[in-house]
Short mmCIF file of C-alpha atoms in Angstrom, two decimals:
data_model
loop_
_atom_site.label_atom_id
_atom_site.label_comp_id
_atom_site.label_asym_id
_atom_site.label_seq_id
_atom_site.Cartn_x
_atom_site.Cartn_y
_atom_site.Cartn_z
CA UNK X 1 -8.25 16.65 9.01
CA UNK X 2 -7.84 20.06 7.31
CA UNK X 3 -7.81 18.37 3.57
CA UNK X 4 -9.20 15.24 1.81
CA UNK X 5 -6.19 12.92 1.35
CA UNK X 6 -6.29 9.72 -0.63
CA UNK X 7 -4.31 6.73 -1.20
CA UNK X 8 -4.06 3.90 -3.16
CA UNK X 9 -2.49 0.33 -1.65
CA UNK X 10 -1.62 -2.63 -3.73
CA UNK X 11 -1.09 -5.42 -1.99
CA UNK X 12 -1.32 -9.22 -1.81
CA UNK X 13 -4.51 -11.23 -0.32
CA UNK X 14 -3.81 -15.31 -1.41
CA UNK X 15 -6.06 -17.81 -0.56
CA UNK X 16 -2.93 -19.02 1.85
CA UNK X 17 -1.28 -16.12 2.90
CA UNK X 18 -2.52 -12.33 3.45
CA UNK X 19 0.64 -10.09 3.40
CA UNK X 20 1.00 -9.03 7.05
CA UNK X 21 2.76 -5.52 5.53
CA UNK X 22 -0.32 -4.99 3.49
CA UNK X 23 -2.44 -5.59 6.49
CA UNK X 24 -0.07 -2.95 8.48
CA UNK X 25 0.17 -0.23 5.93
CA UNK X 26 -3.85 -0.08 5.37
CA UNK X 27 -4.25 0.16 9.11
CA UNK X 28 -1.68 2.91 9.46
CA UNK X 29 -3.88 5.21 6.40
CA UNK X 30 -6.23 4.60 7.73
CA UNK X 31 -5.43 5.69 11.04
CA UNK X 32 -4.35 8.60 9.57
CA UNK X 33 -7.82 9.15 7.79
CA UNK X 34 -6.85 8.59 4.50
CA UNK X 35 -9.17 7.19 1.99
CA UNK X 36 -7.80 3.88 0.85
CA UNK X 37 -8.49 2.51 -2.77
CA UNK X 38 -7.66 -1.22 -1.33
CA UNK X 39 -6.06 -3.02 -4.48
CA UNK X 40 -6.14 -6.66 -3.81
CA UNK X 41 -3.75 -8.73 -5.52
CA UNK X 42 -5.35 -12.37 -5.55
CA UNK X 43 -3.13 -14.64 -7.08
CA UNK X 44 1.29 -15.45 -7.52
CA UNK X 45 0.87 -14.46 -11.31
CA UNK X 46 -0.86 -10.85 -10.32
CA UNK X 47 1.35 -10.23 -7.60
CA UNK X 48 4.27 -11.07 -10.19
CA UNK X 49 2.67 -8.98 -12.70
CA UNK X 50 2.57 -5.77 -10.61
CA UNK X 51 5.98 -6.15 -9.39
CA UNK X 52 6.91 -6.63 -12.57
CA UNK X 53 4.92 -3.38 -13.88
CA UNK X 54 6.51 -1.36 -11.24
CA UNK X 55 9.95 -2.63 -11.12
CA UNK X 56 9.70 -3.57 -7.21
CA UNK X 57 10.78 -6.67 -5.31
CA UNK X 58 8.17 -6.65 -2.69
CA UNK X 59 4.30 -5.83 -2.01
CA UNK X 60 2.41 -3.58 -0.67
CA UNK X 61 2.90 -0.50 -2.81
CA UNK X 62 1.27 2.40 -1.62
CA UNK X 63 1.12 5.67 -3.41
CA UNK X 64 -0.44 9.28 -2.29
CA UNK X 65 -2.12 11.26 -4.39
CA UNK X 66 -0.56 9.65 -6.76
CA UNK X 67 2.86 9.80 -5.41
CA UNK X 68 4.61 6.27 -5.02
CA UNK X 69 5.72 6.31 -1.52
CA UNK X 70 6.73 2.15 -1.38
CA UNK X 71 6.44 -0.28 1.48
CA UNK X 72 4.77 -0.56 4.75
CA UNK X 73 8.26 0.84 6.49
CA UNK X 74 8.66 3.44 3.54
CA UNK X 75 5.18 4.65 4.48
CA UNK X 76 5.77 5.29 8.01
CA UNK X 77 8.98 7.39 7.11
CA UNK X 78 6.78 9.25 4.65
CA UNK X 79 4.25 10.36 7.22
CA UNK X 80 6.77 11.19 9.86
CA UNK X 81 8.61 13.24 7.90
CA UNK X 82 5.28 15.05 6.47
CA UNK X 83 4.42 15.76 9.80
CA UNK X 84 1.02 13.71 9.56
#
């Protein structure tokens, strides 16, 4: 990779339920060498919170050097249309 590219995911972890769109959307940075800051939202109020903060409806939220980019789905139209 020609430059050091970093991202930031925020997404939810529960004791009952890990999001299966945060699970996807680390793997695909990662994939695509970026350094993930992994953000773990742990409980209903935090996840609320942060949706809240960011007026979304859903989680994961990834941003790119410090670009908001969205979901999981939103991520893989980002890099595609990047060229990564």
């Amino acid at each position: 990779m020609a430059d050091h590219r970093t991202a930031t995911l925020h997404r939810m972890v529960l004791p009952d339920h890990i999001c299966p769109f945060g699970v996807r959307a680390k793997q695909i940075l990662q994939a695509e060498g970026f350094e993930v800051d992994d953000r773990i939202l742990r409980s209903r109020e935090e996840v609320e919170a942060f949706k809240a903060e960011h007026g979304v409806a859903t989680t994961p939220l990834v941003f790119i050097d410090g670009k908001q980019i969205g979901g999981s789905d939103d991520l893989e139209r980002y890099l595609a249309s990047e060229g990564v």
